Amino acid sequence: MNTKRARCGNVPCEWCDRDDRACRFCRGSGWWRPERPHQTAAGELSWARVDEPCRMCGNTGKEHNALSAPPAH
Ligand SMILES: [Zn+2]
Ligand SMILES: [Zn+2]
């Protein structure tokens, strides 16, 4: 259903060049579904689920956080 991008937009990007790590925030889907507070017409507070492109991986579904890279030995 939802598509993801091949690259995050940074060129060059070493994270986009590799395919072995899935983004841990969206689990590789490139999308995440946070819940947002939402006020109903009756004035009650409820939660609404929204679909957003994952900002952590630029909607690529590939891990982009350098902090999660395996330590260099
Ligand atoms: Zn990238
Ligand atoms: Zn992601």
Short mmCIF file of N, CA and C in Angstrom, two decimals, residues 12-39:
data_model
loop_
_atom_site.label_atom_id
_atom_site.label_comp_id
_atom_site.label_asym_id
_atom_site.label_seq_id
_atom_site.Cartn_x
_atom_site.Cartn_y
_atom_site.Cartn_z
N PRO A 12 26.39 11.91 -1.26
CA PRO A 12 26.18 10.46 -1.13
C PRO A 12 25.64 10.12 0.25
N CYS A 13 25.01 8.97 0.36
CA CYS A 13 24.53 8.50 1.67
C CYS A 13 24.95 7.05 1.85
N GLU A 14 25.82 6.84 2.82
CA GLU A 14 26.31 5.47 3.02
C GLU A 14 25.21 4.55 3.52
N TRP A 15 24.20 5.14 4.14
CA TRP A 15 23.11 4.30 4.68
C TRP A 15 22.19 3.81 3.58
N CYS A 16 21.98 4.68 2.56
CA CYS A 16 21.15 4.25 1.44
C CYS A 16 21.87 3.23 0.58
N ASP A 17 23.20 3.20 0.68
CA ASP A 17 23.97 2.28 -0.16
C ASP A 17 23.91 0.86 0.37
N ARG A 18 23.46 0.70 1.62
CA ARG A 18 23.42 -0.64 2.18
C ARG A 18 21.99 -1.08 2.41
N ASP A 19 21.77 -2.35 2.36
CA ASP A 19 20.42 -2.88 2.46
C ASP A 19 20.26 -3.84 3.63
N ASP A 20 21.31 -3.97 4.44
CA ASP A 20 21.29 -5.04 5.43
C ASP A 20 20.67 -4.64 6.75
N ARG A 21 20.37 -3.36 6.93
CA ARG A 21 19.80 -2.94 8.20
C ARG A 21 18.47 -2.24 7.97
N ALA A 22 17.44 -2.76 8.58
CA ALA A 22 16.14 -2.11 8.46
C ALA A 22 16.02 -1.04 9.53
N CYS A 23 15.39 0.05 9.19
CA CYS A 23 15.18 1.12 10.14
C CYS A 23 14.44 0.59 11.37
N ARG A 24 14.99 0.87 12.56
CA ARG A 24 14.35 0.30 13.75
C ARG A 24 13.14 1.12 14.17
N PHE A 25 12.97 2.29 13.59
CA PHE A 25 11.80 3.10 13.97
C PHE A 25 10.56 2.68 13.19
N CYS A 26 10.74 2.31 11.95
CA CYS A 26 9.58 1.90 11.13
C CYS A 26 9.67 0.43 10.76
N ARG A 27 10.69 -0.25 11.27
CA ARG A 27 10.91 -1.67 10.99
C ARG A 27 11.03 -1.92 9.49
N GLY A 28 11.60 -0.96 8.79
CA GLY A 28 11.90 -1.19 7.39
C GLY A 28 10.77 -0.86 6.43
N SER A 29 9.65 -0.40 6.96
CA SER A 29 8.53 -0.11 6.07
C SER A 29 8.66 1.27 5.43
N GLY A 30 9.45 2.16 6.05
CA GLY A 30 9.55 3.53 5.56
C GLY A 30 8.43 4.41 6.07
N TRP A 31 7.49 3.82 6.83
CA TRP A 31 6.36 4.58 7.36
C TRP A 31 6.20 4.25 8.83
N TRP A 32 5.68 5.19 9.54
CA TRP A 32 5.34 4.89 10.93
C TRP A 32 3.96 5.43 11.21
N ARG A 33 3.36 4.91 12.26
CA ARG A 33 1.97 5.24 12.55
C ARG A 33 1.82 5.70 14.00
N PRO A 34 2.22 6.92 14.25
CA PRO A 34 2.05 7.42 15.61
C PRO A 34 0.58 7.68 15.89
N GLU A 35 0.27 7.74 17.17
CA GLU A 35 -1.10 8.11 17.56
C GLU A 35 -1.07 9.55 18.03
N ARG A 36 -2.03 10.31 17.56
CA ARG A 36 -2.10 11.73 17.90
C ARG A 36 -3.34 11.99 18.73
N PRO A 37 -3.21 12.85 19.73
CA PRO A 37 -4.40 13.26 20.48
C PRO A 37 -5.38 13.94 19.51
N HIS A 38 -6.62 13.62 19.67
CA HIS A 38 -7.61 14.11 18.73
C HIS A 38 -8.88 14.42 19.51
N GLN A 39 -9.38 15.63 19.35
CA GLN A 39 -10.58 16.02 20.08
C GLN A 39 -11.80 15.78 19.21
#
